[in-house]
Short mmCIF file of C-alpha atoms and ligand atoms in Angstrom, two decimals:
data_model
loop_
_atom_site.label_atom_id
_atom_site.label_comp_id
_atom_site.label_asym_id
_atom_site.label_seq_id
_atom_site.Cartn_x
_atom_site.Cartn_y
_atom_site.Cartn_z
CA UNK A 1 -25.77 -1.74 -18.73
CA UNK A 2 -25.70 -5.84 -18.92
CA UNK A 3 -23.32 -7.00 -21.10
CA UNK A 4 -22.14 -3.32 -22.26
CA UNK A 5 -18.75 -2.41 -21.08
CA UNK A 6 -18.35 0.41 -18.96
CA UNK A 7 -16.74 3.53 -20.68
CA UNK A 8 -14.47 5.35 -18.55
CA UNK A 9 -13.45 8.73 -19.62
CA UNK A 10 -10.09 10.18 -17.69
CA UNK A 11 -10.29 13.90 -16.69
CA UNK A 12 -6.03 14.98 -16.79
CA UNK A 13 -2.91 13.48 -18.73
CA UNK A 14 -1.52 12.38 -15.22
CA UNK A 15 1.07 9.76 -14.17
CA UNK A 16 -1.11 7.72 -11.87
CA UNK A 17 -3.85 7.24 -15.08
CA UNK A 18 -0.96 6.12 -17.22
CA UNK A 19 0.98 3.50 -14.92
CA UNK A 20 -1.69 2.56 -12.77
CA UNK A 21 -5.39 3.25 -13.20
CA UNK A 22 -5.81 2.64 -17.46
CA UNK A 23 -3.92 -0.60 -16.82
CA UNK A 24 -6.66 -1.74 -14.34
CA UNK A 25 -10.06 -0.59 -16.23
CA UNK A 26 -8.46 -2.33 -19.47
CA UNK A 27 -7.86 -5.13 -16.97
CA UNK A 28 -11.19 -5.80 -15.55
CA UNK A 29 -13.67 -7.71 -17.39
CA UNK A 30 -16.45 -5.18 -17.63
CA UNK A 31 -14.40 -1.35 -18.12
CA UNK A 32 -12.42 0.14 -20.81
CA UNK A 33 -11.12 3.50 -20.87
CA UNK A 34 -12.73 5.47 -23.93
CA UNK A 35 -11.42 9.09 -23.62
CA UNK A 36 -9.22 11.39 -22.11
CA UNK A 37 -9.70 15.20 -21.10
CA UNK A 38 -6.36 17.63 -21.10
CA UNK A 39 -6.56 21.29 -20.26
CA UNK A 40 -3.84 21.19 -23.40
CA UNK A 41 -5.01 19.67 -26.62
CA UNK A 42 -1.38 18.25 -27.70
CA UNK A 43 -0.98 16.34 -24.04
CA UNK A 44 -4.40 15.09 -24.81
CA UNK A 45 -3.59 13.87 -27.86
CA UNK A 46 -0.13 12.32 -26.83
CA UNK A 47 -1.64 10.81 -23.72
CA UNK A 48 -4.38 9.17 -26.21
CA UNK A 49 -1.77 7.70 -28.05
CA UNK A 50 0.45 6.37 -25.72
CA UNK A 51 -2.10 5.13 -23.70
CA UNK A 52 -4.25 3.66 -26.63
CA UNK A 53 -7.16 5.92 -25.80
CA UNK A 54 -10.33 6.21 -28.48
CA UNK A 55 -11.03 9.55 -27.73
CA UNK A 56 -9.36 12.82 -26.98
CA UNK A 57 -10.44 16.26 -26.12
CA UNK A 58 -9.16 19.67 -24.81
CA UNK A 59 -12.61 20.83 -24.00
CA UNK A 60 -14.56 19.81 -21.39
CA UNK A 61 -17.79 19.71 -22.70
CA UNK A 62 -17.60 17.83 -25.50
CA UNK A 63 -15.59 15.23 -23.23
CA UNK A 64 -18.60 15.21 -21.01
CA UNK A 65 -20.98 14.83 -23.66
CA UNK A 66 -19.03 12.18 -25.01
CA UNK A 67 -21.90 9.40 -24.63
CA UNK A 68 -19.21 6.14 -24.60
CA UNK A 69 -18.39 7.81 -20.99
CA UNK A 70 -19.81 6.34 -18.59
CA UNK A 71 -17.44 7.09 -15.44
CA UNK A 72 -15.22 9.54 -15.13
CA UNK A 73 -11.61 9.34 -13.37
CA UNK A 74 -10.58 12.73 -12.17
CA UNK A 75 -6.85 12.55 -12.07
CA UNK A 76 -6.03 15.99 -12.49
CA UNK A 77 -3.73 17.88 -9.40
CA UNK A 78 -5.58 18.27 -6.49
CA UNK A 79 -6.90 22.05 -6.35
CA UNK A 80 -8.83 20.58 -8.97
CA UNK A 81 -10.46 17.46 -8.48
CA UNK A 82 -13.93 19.68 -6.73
CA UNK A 83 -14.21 21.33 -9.98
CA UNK A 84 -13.72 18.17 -12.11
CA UNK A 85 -16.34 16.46 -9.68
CA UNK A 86 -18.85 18.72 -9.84
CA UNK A 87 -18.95 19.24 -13.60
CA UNK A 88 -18.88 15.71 -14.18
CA UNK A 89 -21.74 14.93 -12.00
CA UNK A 90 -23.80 17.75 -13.57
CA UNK A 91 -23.23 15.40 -16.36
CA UNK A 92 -24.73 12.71 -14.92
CA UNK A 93 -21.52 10.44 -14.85
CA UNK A 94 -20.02 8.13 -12.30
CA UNK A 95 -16.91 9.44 -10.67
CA UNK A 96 -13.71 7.73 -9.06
CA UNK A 97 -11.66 10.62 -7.97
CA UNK A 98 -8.16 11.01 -6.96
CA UNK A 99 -7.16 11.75 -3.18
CA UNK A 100 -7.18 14.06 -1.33
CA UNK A 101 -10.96 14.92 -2.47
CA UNK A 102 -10.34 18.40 -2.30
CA UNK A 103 -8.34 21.32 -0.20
CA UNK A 104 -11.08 22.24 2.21
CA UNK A 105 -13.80 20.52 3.85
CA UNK A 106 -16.60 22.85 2.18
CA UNK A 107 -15.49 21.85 -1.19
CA UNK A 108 -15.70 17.92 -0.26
CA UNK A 109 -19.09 18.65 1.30
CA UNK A 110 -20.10 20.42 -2.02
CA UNK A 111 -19.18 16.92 -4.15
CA UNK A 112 -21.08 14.74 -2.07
CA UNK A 113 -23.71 16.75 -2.16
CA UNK A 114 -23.75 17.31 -6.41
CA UNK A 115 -23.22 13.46 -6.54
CA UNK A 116 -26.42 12.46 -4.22
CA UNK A 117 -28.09 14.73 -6.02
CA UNK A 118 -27.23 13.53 -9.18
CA UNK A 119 -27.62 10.21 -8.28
CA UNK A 120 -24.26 9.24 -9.24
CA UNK A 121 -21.96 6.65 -7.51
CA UNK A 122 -18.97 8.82 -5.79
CA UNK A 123 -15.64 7.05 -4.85
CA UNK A 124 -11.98 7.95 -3.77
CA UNK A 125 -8.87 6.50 -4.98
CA UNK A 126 -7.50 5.21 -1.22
CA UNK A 127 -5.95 2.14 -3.11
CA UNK A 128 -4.77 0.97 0.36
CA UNK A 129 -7.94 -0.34 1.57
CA UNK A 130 -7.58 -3.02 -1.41
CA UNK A 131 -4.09 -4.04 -1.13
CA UNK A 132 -3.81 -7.72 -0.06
CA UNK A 133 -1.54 -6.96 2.74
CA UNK A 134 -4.45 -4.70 4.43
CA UNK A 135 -7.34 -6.95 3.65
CA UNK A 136 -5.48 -9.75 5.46
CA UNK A 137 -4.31 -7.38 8.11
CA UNK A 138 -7.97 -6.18 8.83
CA UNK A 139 -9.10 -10.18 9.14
CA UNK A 140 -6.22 -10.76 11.71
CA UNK A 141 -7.24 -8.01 13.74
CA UNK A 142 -10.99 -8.50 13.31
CA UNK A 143 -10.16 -12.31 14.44
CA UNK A 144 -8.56 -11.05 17.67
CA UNK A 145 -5.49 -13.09 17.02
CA UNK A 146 -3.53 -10.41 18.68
CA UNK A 147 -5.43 -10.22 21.45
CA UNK A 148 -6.17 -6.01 23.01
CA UNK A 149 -4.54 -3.95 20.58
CA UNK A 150 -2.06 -1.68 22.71
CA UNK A 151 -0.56 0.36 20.16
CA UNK A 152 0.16 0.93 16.25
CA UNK A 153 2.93 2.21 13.71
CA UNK A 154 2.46 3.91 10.70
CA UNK A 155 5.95 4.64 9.03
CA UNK A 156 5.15 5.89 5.31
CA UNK A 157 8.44 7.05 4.71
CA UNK A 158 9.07 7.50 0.92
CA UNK A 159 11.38 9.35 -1.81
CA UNK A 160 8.97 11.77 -4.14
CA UNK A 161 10.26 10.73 -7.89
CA UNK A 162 11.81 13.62 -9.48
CA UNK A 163 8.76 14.05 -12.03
CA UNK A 164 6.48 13.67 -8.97
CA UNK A 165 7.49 17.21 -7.36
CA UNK A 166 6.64 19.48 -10.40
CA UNK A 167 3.76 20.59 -8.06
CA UNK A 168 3.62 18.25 -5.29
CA UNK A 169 6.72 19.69 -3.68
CA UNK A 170 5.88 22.97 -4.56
CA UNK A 171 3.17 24.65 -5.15
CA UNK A 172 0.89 24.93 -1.99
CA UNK A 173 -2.16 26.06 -3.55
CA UNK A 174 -1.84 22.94 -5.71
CA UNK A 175 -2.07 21.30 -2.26
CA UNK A 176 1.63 20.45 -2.12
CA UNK A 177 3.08 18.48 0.70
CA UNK A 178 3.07 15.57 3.03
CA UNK A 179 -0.12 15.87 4.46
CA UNK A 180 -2.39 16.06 1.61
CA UNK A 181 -0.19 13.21 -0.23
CA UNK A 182 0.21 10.86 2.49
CA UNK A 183 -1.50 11.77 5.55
CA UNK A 184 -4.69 11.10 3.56
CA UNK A 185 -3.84 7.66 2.78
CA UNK A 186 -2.73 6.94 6.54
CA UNK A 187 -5.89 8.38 7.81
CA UNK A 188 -8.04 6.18 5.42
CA UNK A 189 -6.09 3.00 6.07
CA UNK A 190 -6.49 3.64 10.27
CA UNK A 191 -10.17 3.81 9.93
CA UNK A 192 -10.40 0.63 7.34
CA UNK A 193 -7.90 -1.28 9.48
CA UNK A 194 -9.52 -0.70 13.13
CA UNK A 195 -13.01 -0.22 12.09
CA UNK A 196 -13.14 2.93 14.17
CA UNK A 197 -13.04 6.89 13.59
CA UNK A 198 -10.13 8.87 14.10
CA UNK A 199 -10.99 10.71 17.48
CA UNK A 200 -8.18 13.71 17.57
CA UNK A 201 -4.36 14.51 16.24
CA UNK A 202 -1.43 16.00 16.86
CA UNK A 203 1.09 17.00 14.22
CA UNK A 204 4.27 18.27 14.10
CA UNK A 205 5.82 19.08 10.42
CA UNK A 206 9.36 19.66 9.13
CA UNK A 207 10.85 20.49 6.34
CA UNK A 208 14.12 18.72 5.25
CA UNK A 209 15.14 19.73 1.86
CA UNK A 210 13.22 18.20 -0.86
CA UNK A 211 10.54 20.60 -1.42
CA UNK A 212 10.41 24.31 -1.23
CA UNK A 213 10.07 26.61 1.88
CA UNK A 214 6.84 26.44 3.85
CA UNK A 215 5.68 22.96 2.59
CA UNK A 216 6.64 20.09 4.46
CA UNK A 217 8.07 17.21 3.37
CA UNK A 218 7.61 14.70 7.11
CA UNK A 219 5.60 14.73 9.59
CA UNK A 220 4.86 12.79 12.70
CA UNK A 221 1.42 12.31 14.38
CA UNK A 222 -0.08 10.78 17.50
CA UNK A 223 -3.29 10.06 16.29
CA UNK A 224 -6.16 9.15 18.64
CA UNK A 225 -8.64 6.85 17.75
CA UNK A 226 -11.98 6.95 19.20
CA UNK A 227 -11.43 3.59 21.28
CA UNK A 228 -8.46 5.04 22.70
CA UNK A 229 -5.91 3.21 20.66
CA UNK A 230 -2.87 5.31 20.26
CA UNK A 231 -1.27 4.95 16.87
CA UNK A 232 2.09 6.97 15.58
CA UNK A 233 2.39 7.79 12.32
CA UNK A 234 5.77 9.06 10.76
CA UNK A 235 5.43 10.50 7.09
CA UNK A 236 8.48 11.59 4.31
CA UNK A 237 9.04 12.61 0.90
CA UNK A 238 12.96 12.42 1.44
CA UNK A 239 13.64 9.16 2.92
CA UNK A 240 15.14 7.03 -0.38
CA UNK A 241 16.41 4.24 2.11
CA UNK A 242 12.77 3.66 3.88
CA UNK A 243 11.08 0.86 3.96
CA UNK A 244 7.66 1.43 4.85
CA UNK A 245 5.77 -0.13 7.30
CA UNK A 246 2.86 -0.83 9.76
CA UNK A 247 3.17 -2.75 13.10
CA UNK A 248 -0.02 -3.30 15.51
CA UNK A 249 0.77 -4.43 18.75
CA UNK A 250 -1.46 -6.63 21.21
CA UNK A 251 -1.34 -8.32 24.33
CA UNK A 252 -1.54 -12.18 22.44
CA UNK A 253 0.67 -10.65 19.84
CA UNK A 254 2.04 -8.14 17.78
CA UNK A 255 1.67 -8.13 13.57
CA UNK A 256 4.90 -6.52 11.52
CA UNK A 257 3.95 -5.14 7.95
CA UNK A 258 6.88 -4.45 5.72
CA UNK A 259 6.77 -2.77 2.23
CA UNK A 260 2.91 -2.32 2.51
CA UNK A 261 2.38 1.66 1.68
CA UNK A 262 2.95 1.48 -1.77
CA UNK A 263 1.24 1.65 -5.12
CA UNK A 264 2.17 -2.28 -5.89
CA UNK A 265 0.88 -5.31 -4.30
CA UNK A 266 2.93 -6.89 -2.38
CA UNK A 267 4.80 -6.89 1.00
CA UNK A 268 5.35 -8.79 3.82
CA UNK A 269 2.88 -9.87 6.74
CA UNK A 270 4.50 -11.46 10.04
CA UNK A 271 3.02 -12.08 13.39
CA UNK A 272 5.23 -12.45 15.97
CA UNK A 273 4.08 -14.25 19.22
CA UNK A 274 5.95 -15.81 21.98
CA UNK A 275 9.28 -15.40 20.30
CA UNK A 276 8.12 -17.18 17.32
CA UNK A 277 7.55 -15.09 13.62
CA UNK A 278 5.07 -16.68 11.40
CA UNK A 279 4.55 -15.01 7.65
CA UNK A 280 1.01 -14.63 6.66
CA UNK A 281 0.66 -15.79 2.72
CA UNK A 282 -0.36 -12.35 1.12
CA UNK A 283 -0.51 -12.94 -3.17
CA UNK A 284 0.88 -9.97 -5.52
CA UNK A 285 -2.17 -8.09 -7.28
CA UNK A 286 -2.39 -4.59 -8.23
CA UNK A 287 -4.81 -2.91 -5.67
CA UNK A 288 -6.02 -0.88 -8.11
CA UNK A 289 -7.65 -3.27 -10.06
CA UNK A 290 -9.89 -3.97 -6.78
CA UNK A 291 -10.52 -0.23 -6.92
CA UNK A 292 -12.02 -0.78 -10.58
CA UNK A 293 -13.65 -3.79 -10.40
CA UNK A 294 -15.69 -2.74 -7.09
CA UNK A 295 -16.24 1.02 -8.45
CA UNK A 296 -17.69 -0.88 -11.73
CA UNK A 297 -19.90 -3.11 -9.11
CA UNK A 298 -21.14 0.12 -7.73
CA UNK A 299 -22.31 1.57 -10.89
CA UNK A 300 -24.48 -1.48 -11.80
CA UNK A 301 -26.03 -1.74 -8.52
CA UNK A 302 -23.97 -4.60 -7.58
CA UNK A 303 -21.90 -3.47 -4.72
CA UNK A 304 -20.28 -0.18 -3.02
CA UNK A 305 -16.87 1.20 -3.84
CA UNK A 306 -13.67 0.26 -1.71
CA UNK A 307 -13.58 3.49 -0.61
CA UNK A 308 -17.01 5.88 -0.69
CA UNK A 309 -16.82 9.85 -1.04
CA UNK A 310 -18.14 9.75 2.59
CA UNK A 311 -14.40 7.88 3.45
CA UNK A 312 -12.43 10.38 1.07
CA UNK A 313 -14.09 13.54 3.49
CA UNK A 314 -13.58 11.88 6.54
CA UNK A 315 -9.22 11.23 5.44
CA UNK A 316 -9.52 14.43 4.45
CA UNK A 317 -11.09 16.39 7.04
CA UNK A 318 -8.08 14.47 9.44
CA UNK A 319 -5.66 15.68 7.10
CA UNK A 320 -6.93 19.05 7.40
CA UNK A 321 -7.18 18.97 11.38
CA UNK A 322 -3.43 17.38 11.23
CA UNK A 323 -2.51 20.60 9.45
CA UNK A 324 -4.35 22.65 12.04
CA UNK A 325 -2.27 21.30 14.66
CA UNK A 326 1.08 21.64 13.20
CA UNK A 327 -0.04 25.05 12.86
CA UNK A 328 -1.39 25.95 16.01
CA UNK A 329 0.84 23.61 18.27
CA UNK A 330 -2.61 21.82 19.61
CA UNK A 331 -4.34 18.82 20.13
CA UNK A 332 -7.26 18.92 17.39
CA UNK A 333 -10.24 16.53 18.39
CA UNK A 334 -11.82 15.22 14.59
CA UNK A 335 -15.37 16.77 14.29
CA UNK A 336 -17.24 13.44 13.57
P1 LIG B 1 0.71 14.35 -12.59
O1 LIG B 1 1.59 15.49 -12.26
O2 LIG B 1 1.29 13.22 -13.37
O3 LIG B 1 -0.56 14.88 -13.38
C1 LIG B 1 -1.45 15.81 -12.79
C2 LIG B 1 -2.01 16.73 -13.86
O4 LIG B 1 -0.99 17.60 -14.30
C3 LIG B 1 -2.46 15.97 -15.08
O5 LIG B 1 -3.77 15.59 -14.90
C4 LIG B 1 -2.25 16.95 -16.21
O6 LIG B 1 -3.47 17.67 -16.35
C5 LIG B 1 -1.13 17.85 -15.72
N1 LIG B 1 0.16 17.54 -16.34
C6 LIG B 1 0.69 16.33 -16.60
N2 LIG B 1 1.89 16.44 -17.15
C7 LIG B 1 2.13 17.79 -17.24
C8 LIG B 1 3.20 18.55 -17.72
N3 LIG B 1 4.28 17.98 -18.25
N4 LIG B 1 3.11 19.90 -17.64
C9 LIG B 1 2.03 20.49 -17.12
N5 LIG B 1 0.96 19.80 -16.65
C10 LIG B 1 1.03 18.47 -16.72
O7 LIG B 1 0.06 13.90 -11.22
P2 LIG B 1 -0.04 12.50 -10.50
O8 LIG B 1 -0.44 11.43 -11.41
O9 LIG B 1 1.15 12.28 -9.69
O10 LIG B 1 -1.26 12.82 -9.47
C11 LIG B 1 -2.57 13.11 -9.95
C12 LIG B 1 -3.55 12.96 -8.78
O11 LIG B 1 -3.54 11.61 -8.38
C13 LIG B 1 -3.22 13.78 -7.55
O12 LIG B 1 -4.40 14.24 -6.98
C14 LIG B 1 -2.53 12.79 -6.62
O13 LIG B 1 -2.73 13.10 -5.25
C15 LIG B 1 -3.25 11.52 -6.98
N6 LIG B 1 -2.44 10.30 -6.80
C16 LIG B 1 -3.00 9.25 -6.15
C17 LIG B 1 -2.32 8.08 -5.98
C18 LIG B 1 -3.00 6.90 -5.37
O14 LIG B 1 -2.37 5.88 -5.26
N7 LIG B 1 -4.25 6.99 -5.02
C19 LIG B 1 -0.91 7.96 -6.42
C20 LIG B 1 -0.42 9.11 -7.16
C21 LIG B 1 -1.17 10.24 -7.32
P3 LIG B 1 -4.02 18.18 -17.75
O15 LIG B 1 -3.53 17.24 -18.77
O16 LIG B 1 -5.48 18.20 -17.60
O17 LIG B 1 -3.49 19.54 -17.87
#
């Protein structure tokens, strides 16, 4: 593949492919985006355009047999992304796919399986592993600056865009709510930060408004990690005033993340020790052109993707057990 650029082909005309991911394979200095795949020919076709896309197709083998694709992005809603997976890797292409991996554990275990065999590079879109705020974050804490970490706080506390909650707010076999939005993400970004599994949950969920009846919209957590470390995590769809925000407590200090669960670079860093606040210098760059560039690594040997599919399971199986708490009222211990 030396000195070819990588064609990546985008399976569903979705929001994230327009303002975030096309941006970053056009970006990087060895992917392009080549084709789209719509399950509606005039989307397709519109999407192409707008997005200044080669190729466009309504029919998914043709896309797949499309030999300028290289990788495939599979962007589409969630109940989809196993099927998506599992005929692109029959296809013998590389696939990024959107979180959460699936709606069940079996169907992530059936993806990673396809993909091995296939011998095909597998990675999730958990952007937050490669946003500069939680690269620098992970060097404090692997530094020890703040001495023992005592405690941790996730608050990921967001308003869903109106065009966001055609199904996301809705539609629960779509995989609608909090937890497979967010809860993902926060499970992916404990286990990158802390360099430790997630060792059991508890959940509570409630639903405030914003999305229909029987999906949540927040939650809070106690998760559990397998050191011990206790960590909180509050999650909302219908908190337009939030800031988000992380803060990890130790005994030498404590670190306070603002504006740092988001799709932009960006935010602020502070440690706080002694009564003194120091900002940590964090520069402004889209995490998802990290997600690009080291998928594109991957594929030509050179590297591993930022996040694996063996990290999208493991945020997802979480998820799943967070959901099995709210609804059983336990304490659910993570199969590892
Ligand atoms: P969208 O609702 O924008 O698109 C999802 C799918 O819906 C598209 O692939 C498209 O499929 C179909 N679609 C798009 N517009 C319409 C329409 N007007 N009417 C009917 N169908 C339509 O989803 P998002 O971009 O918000 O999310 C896509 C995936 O990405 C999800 O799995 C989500 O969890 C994930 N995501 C990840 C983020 C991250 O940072 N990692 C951030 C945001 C989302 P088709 O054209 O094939 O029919």
């Amino acid at each position: 593949m030396t000195g070819k650029r990588l064609g990546w082909g985008i399976i569903g005309a979705s929001k994230i492919a327009s303002e975030w991911l096309i941006p970053a394979i056009n970006a990087a200095a060895d992917s392009e985006v080549v084709a789209v795949l719509s399950s509606d020919a005039g989307r397709a076709e519109a999407f192409a355009r707008a997005n200044g896309i080669g190729a466009h197709y309504a029919d998914a083998k043709a896309f797949l047999a499309d030999p300028n694709v290289d990788v495939v992005y599979v962007s589409t809603t969630n109940e989809r992304h196993v099927h998506d997976t599992l005929s692109a890797a029959a296809a013998g292409k590389h696939i990024l796919c959107e979180k959460p991996m699936a709606l069940t554990a079996e169907d992530a275990r059936s993806m990673l399986d396809a993909c091995e065999k296939a011998a095909v590079v597998l990675g999730i879109n958990h952007h937050m592993r490669c946003m500069e705020t939680h690269l620098a974050i992970r060097e404090i804490l692997q530094a020890g600056t703040l001495g023992n970490i005592v405690l941790a706080r996730v608050f990921f506390g967001v308003e869903l865009p109106a065009e966001a909650k055609r199904w996301r707010a809705h539609d629960a076999s779509i995989g609608a709510g909090v937890i497979f939005d967010l809860t993902v993400h926060d499970a992916d970004l404990l286990r990158f930060l802390f360099g430790n599994e997630i060792g059991s949950v508890v959940c509570l969920t409630g639903s405030t408004g914003s999305t229909s009846a029987g999906i949540e919209d927040t939650t809070m957590l106690v998760v559990k990690m397998k050191s011990g470390l206790l960590v909180e995590v509050v999650e909302s769809f219908n908190t337009p005033h939030a800031h988000t925000g992380l803060e990890i407590h130790g005994t030498k200090g404590s670190l306070i993340a603002e504006d740092v669960l988001l799709q932009n670079g960006g935010g602020k860093v502070f440690i706080e020790a002694g009564g003194n606040r120091k900002q940590v210098p964090i520069d402004t760059v889209s995490p998802y052109l990290r997600v690009v560039r080291d998928f594109n690594a991957a594929v030509k040997g050179e590297g591993k993707p930022a996040a694996s599919g063996i990290d999208g399971y493991k945020s997802l199986v979480a998820a799943l057990c967070a959901q099995e708490s709210s609804n059983t009222g336990r304490v659910v211990d993570i199969p590892q």
